[in-house]
Tab-separated table of C-alpha atoms in Angstrom:
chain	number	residue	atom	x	y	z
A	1	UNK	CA	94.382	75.876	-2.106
A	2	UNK	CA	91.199	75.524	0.032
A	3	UNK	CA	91.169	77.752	3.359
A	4	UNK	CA	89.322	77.581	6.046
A	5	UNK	CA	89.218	80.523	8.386
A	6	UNK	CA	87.713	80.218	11.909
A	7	UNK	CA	86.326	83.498	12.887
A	8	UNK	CA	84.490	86.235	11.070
A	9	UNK	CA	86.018	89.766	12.438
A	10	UNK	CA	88.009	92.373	10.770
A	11	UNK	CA	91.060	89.718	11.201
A	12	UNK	CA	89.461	86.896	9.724
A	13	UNK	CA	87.868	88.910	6.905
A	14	UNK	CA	90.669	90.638	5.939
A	15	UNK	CA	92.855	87.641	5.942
A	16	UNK	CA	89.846	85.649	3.660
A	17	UNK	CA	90.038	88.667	0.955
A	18	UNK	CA	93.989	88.844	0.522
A	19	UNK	CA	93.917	85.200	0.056
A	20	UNK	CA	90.752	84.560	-1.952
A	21	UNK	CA	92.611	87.316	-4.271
A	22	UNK	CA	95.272	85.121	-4.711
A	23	UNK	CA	93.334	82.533	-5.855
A	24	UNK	CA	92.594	80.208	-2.663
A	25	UNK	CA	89.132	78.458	-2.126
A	26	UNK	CA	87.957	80.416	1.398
A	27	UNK	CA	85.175	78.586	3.818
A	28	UNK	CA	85.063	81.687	6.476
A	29	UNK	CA	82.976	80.571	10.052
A	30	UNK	CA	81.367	82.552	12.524
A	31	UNK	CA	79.979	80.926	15.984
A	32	UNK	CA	77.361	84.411	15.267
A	33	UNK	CA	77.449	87.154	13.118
A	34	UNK	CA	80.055	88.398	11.115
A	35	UNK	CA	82.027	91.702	12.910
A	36	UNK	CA	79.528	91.622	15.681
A	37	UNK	CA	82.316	91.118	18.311
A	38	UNK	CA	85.525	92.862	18.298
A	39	UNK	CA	85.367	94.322	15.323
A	40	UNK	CA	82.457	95.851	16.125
A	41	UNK	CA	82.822	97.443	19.417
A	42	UNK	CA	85.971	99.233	19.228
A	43	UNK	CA	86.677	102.840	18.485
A	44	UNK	CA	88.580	102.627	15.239
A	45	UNK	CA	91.502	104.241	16.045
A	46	UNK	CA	94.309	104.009	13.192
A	47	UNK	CA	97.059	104.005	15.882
A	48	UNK	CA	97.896	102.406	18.999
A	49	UNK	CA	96.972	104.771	21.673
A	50	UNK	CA	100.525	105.170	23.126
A	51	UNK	CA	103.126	104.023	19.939
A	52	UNK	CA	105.937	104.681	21.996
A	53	UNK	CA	105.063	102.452	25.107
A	54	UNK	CA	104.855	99.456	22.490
A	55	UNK	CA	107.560	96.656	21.220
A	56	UNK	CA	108.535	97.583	18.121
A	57	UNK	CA	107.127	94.307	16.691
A	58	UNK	CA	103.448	95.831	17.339
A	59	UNK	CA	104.265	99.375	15.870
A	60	UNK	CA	105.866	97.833	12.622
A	61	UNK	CA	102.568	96.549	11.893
A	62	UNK	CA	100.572	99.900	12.868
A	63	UNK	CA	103.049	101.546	10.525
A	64	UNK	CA	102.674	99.764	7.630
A	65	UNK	CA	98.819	99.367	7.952
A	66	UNK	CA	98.607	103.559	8.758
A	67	UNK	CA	100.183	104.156	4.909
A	68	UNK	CA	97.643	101.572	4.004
A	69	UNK	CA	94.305	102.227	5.436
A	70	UNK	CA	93.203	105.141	3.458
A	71	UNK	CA	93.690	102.616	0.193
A	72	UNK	CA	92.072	100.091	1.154
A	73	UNK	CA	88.806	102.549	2.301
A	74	UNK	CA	88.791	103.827	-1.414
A	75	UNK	CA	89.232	100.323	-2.699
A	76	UNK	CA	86.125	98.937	-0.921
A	77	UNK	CA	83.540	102.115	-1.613
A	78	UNK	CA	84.574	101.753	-5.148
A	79	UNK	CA	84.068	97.652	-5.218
A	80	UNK	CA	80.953	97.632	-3.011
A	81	UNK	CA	79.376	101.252	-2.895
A	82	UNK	CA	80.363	100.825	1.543
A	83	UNK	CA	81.867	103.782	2.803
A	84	UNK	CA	84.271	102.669	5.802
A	85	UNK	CA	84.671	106.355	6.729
A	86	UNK	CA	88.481	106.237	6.754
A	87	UNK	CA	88.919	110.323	8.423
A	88	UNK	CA	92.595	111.576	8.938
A	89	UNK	CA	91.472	113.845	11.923
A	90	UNK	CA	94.783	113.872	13.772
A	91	UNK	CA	95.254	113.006	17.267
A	92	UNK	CA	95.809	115.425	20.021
A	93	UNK	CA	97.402	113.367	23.439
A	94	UNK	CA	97.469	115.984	26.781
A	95	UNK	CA	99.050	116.720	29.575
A	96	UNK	CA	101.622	113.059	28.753
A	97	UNK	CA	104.047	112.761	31.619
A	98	UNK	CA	106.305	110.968	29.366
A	99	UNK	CA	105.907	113.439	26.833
A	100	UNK	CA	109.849	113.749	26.362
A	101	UNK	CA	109.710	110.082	25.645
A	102	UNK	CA	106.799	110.315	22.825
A	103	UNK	CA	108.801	113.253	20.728
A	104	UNK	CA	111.798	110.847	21.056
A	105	UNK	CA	110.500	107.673	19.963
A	106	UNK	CA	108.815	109.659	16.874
A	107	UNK	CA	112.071	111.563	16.191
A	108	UNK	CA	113.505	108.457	15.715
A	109	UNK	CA	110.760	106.703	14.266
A	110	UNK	CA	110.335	109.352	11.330
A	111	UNK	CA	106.651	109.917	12.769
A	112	UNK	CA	105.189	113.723	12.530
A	113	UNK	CA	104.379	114.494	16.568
A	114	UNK	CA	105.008	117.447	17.752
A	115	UNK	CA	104.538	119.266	20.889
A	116	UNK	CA	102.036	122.023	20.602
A	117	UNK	CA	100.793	125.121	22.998
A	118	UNK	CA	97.828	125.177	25.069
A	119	UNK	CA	96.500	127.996	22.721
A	120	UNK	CA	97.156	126.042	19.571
A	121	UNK	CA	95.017	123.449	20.919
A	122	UNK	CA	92.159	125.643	21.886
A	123	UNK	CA	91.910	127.402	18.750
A	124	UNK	CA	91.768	124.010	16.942
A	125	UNK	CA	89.147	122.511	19.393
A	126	UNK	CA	87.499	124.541	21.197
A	127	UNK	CA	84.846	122.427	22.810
A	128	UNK	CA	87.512	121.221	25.080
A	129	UNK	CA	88.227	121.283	28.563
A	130	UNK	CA	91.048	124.151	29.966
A	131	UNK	CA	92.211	121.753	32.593
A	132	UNK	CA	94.877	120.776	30.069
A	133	UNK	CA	98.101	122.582	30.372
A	134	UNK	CA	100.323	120.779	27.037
A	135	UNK	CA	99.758	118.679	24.008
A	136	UNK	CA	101.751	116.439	21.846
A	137	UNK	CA	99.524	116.630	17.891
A	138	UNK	CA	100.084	113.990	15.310
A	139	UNK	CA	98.245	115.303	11.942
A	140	UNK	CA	98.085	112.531	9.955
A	141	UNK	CA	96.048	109.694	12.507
A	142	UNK	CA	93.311	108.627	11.050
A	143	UNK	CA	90.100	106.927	12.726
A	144	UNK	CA	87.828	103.866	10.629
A	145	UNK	CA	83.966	103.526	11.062
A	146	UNK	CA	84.922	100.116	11.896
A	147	UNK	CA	81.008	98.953	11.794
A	148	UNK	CA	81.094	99.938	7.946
A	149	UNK	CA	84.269	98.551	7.531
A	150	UNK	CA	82.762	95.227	8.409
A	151	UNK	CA	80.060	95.505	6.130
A	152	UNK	CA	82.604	96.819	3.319
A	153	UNK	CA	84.642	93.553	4.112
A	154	UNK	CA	81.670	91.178	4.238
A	155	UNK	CA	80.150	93.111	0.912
A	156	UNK	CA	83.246	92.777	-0.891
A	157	UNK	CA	83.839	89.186	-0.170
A	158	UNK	CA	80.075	88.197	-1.066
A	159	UNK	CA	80.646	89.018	-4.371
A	160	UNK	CA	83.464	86.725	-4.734
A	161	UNK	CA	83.160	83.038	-6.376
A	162	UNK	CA	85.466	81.277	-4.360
A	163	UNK	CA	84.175	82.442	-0.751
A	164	UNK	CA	81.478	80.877	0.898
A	165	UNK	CA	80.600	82.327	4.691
A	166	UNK	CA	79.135	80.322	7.072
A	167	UNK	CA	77.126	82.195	9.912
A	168	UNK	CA	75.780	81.330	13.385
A	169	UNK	CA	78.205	78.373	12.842
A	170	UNK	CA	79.545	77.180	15.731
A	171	UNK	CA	83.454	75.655	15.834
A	172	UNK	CA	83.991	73.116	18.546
A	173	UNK	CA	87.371	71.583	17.461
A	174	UNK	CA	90.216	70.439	14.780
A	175	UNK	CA	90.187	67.733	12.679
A	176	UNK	CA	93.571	65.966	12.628
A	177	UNK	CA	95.047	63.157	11.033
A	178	UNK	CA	98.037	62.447	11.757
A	179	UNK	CA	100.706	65.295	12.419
A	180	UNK	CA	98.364	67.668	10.068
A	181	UNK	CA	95.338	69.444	10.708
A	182	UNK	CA	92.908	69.022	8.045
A	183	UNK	CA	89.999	70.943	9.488
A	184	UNK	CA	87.234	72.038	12.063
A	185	UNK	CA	84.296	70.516	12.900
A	186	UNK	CA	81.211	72.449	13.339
A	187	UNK	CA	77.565	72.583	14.404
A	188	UNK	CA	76.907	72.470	10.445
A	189	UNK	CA	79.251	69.117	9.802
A	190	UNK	CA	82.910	68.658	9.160
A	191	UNK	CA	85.196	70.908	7.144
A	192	UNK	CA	87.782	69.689	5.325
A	193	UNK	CA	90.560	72.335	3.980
A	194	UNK	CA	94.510	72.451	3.523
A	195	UNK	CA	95.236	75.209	5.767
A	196	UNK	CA	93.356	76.462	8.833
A	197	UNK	CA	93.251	79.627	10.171
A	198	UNK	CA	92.549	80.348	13.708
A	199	UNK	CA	91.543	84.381	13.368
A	200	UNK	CA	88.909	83.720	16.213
A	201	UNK	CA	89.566	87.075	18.630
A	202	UNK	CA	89.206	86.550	22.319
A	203	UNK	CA	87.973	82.912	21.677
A	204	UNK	CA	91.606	81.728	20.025
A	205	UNK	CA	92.893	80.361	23.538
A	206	UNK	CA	89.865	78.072	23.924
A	207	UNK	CA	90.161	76.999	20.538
A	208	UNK	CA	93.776	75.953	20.902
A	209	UNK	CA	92.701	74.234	24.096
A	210	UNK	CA	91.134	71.733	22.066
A	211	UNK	CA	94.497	70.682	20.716
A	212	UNK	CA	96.762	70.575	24.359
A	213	UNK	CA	97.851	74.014	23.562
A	214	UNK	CA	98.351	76.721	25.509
A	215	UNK	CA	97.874	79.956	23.868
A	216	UNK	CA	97.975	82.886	25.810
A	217	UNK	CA	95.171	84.962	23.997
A	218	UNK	CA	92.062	86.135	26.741
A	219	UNK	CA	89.108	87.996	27.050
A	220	UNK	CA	89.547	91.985	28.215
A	221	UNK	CA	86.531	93.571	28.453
A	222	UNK	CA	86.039	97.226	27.278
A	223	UNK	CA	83.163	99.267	27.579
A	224	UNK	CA	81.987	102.301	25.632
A	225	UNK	CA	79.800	105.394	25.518
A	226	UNK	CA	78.249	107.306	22.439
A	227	UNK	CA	77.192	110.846	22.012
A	228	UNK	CA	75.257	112.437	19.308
A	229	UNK	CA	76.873	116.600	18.672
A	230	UNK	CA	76.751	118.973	15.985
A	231	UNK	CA	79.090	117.508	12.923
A	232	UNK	CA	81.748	120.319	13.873
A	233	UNK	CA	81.694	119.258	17.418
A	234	UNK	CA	84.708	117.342	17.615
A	235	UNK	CA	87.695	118.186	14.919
A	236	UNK	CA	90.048	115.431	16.416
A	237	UNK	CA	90.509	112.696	18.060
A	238	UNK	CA	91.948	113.535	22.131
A	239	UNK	CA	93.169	111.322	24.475
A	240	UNK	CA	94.278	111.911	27.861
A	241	UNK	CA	94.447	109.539	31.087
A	242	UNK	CA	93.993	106.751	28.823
A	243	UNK	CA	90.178	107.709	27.419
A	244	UNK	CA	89.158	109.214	24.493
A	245	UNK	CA	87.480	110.426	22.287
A	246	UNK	CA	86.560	109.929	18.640
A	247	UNK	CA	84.530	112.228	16.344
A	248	UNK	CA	82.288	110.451	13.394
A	249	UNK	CA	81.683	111.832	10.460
A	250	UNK	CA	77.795	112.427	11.526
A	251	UNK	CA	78.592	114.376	14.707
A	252	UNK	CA	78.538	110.672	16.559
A	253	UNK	CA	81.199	111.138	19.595
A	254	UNK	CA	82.747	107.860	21.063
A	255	UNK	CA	83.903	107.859	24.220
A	256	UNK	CA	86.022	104.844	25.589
A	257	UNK	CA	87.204	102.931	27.005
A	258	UNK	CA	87.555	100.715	29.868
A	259	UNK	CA	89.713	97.389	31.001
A	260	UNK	CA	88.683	94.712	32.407
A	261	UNK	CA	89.200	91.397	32.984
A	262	UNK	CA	85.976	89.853	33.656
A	263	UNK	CA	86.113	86.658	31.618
A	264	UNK	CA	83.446	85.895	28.561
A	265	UNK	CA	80.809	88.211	30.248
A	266	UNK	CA	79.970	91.226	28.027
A	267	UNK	CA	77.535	93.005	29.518
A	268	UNK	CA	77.611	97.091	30.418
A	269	UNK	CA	77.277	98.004	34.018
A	270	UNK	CA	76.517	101.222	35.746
A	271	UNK	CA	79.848	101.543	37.167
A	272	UNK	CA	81.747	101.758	33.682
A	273	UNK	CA	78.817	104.504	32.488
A	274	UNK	CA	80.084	106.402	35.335
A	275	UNK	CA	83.037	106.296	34.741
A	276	UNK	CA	83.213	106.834	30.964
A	277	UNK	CA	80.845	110.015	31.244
A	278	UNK	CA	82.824	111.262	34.107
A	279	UNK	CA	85.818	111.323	31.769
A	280	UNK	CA	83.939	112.718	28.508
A	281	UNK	CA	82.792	115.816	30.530
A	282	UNK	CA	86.452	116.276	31.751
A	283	UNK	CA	87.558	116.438	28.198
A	284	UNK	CA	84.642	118.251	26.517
A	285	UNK	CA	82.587	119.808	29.365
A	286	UNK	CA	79.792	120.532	26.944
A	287	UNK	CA	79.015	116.511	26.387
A	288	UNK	CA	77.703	117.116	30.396
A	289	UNK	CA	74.573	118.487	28.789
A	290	UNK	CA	74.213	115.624	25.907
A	291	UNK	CA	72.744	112.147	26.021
A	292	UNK	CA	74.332	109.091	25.691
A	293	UNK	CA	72.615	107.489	23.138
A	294	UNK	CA	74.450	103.752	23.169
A	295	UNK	CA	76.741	102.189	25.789
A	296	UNK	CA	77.911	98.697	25.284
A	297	UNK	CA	81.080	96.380	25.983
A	298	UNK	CA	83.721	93.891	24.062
A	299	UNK	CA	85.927	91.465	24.136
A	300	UNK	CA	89.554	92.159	23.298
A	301	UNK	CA	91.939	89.432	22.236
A	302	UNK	CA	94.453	90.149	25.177
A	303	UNK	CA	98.148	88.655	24.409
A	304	UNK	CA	101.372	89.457	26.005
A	305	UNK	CA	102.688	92.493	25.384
A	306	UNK	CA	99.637	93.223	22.629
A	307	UNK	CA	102.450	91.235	19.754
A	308	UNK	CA	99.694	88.892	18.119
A	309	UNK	CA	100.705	85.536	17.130
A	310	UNK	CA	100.783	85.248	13.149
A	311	UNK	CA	102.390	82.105	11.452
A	312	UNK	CA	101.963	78.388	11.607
A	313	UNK	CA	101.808	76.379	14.812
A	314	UNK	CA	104.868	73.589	15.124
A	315	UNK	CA	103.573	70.395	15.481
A	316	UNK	CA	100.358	71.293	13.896
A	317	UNK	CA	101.041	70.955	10.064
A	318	UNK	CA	98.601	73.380	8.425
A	319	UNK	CA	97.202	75.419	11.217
A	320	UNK	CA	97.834	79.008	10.801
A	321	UNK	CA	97.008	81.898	13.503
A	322	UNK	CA	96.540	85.409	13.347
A	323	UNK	CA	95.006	86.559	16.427
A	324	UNK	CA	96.017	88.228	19.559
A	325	UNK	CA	95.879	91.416	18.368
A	326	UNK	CA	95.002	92.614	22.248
A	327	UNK	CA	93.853	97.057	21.941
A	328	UNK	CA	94.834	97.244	18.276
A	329	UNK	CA	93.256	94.599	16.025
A	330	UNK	CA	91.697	97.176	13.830
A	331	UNK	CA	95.168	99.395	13.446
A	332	UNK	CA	97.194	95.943	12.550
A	333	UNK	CA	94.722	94.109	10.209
A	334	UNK	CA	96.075	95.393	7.079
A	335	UNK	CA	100.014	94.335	7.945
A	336	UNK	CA	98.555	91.539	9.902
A	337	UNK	CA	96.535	89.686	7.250
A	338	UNK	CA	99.147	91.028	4.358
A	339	UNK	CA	101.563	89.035	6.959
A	340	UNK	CA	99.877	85.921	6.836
A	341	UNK	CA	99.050	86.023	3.612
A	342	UNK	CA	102.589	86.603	2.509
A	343	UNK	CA	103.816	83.460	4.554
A	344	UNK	CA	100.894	80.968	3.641
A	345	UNK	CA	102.030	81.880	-0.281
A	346	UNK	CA	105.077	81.766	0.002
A	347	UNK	CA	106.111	85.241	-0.520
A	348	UNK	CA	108.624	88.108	0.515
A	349	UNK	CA	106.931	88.923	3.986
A	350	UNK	CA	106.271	92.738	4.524
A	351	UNK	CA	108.423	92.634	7.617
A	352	UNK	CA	110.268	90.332	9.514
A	353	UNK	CA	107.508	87.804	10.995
A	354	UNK	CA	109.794	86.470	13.361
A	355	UNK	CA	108.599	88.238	16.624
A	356	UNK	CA	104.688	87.219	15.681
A	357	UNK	CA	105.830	83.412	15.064
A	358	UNK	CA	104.345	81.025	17.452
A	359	UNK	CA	107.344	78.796	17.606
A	360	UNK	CA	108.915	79.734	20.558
A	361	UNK	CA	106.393	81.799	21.817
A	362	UNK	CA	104.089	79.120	22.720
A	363	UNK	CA	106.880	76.745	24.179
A	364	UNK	CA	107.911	75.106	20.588
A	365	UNK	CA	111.232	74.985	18.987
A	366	UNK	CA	112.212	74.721	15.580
């Protein structure tokens, strides 16, 4: 089977390597540089920041890929000497007001948060702020360096045979004959293939646009901050009033982040530094002494409800999409692309890929 797959993030990668494993013929394309979007400027965070505020259909996925991620960081510093820097730090959420609601989704989810005292917290972290009164811990949350998983992906699939990446390649449409799409074209030619995969982020809607259709995937912009500490700075990962932060393994602190919707335009403004460094210093009052040493902004793939779309597209014989992954397109690659992998071979899906199927949810019936 050749495969083309438009868009070079941790989505598209991802979905390139379970499928060039299985034998398929991969063409991956990248309008720029592979993970520089994205991929690139989130925090990492191996959970959705609020699991109990989502539909189930997103947490199903953050589930499966949670058991996963550790794996697959071993897997690609053994194949390609990269280090993703997969860290179970836990994650410490304060002062929730639906705290009551987080212990009961987890109770019933079979998920390990508990509520913990103030003092508990303080003797675990002490760098931060006594403004917080409570605390709901989950142990096992782990955060990615998702720069070096990028590299670990892109490393990894270099070495393969049967995947060729195409960079600073710009995708302008589909090819179609007939009922079937047959492939893109591109600033370097035509490509012909016998699936498509549309894995192109916050760019997915345009994309679509090409063909009539109306996919509700858009740009939200998020900023970020970074801090350079001490390596014990930080323990854990702590979120509260929606920001957080996220210790590296190199005392690197990342502080984000905000939401915008602002369209295509990436760029950092003074407002969102304000912001962002007001809320670092009211979590770790020490970081009011430290520099920021890099501040920059992304482009989420927002989608209703954060449930990304993952199947084939009715009416569109051999376009496949997995995109629309909205806050947590670095949590759900693993079940994502396993997902689309599973249904493109023809294989027992890992779960039930019914609420990610874009018949229906893009005005289709079947």
């Amino acid at each position: 089977m050749k495969v083309v797959c438009v868009g070079g993030g941790v989505i598209g990668l991802l979905s390139a390597l379970k499928l060039a494993n299985s034998g398929a013929k991969l063409r991956i394309i990248e309008c720029a540089e592979v993970g520089q979007e994205s991929s690139w400027a989130g925090g990492g965070i191996v959970s959705p920041l609020y699991p109990w505020r989502y539909d189930c259909a997103v947490t199903a996925l953050a589930h499966w890929s949670q058991e996963f991620y550790p794996r697959i960081g071993q897997q690609l510093l053994v194949q390609t000497g990269v280090d993703p820097e997969v860290c179970v730090t836990g994650l410490y959420w304060l002062d929730l007001d639906d705290e009551a609601q987080a212990l009961s989704w987890a109770d019933r989810e079979k998920r390990p948060l508990q509520r913990i005292d103030r003092r508990s917290v303080q003797r675990a972290i002490p760098a931060l702020s006594r403004v917080f009164k409570h605390a709901v811990h989950q142990a096992d949350v782990a955060n990615v360096r998702n720069p070096r998983l990028v590299k670990a992906l892109r490393a990894a699939l270099q070495r393969m045979p049967n995947v060729t990446l195409h960079e600073q390649c710009a995708v302008s449409g589909f090819i179609r004959e007939g009922g079937r799409i047959t492939g893109v074209r591109t600033a370097q030619g035509d490509m012909y293939a016998d699936q498509v995969v549309l894995a192109a982020g916050a760019w997915s809607g345009e994309l679509m646009k090409t063909l009539g259709v109306e996919l509700p995937v858009v740009p939200v912009k998020g900023q970020m901050i970074l801090y350079k500490c001490a390596e014990e700075f930080l323990p854990a990962i702590v979120l509260a009033k929606g920001r957080y932060a996220i210790p590296r393994r190199d005392g690197h602190i990342l502080i984000g982040s905000t939401l915008e919707h602002a369209g295509f335009d990436k760029t950092p403004t003074d407002e969102a530094l304000a912001s962002l460094k007001a809320s670092a210093i009211e979590l770790l009052p020490a970081l009011a002494d430290a520099e920021v040493v890099g501040h920059w902004a992304g482009l989420r793939p927002g989608s209703p409800e954060g449930i990304p779309f993952i199947g084939p597209v009715p009416g569109h014989e051999g376009l496949w999409l997995n995109c629309g992954h909205y806050r947590n397109g670095l949590v759900l690659a693993p079940a994502s692309c396993q997902l689309l992998a599973d249904l493109m071979l023809g294989r027992e899906p890992i779960v039930d890929p019914t609420p990610y199927a874009p018949a229906g949810r893009l005005g289709f019936t079947v």
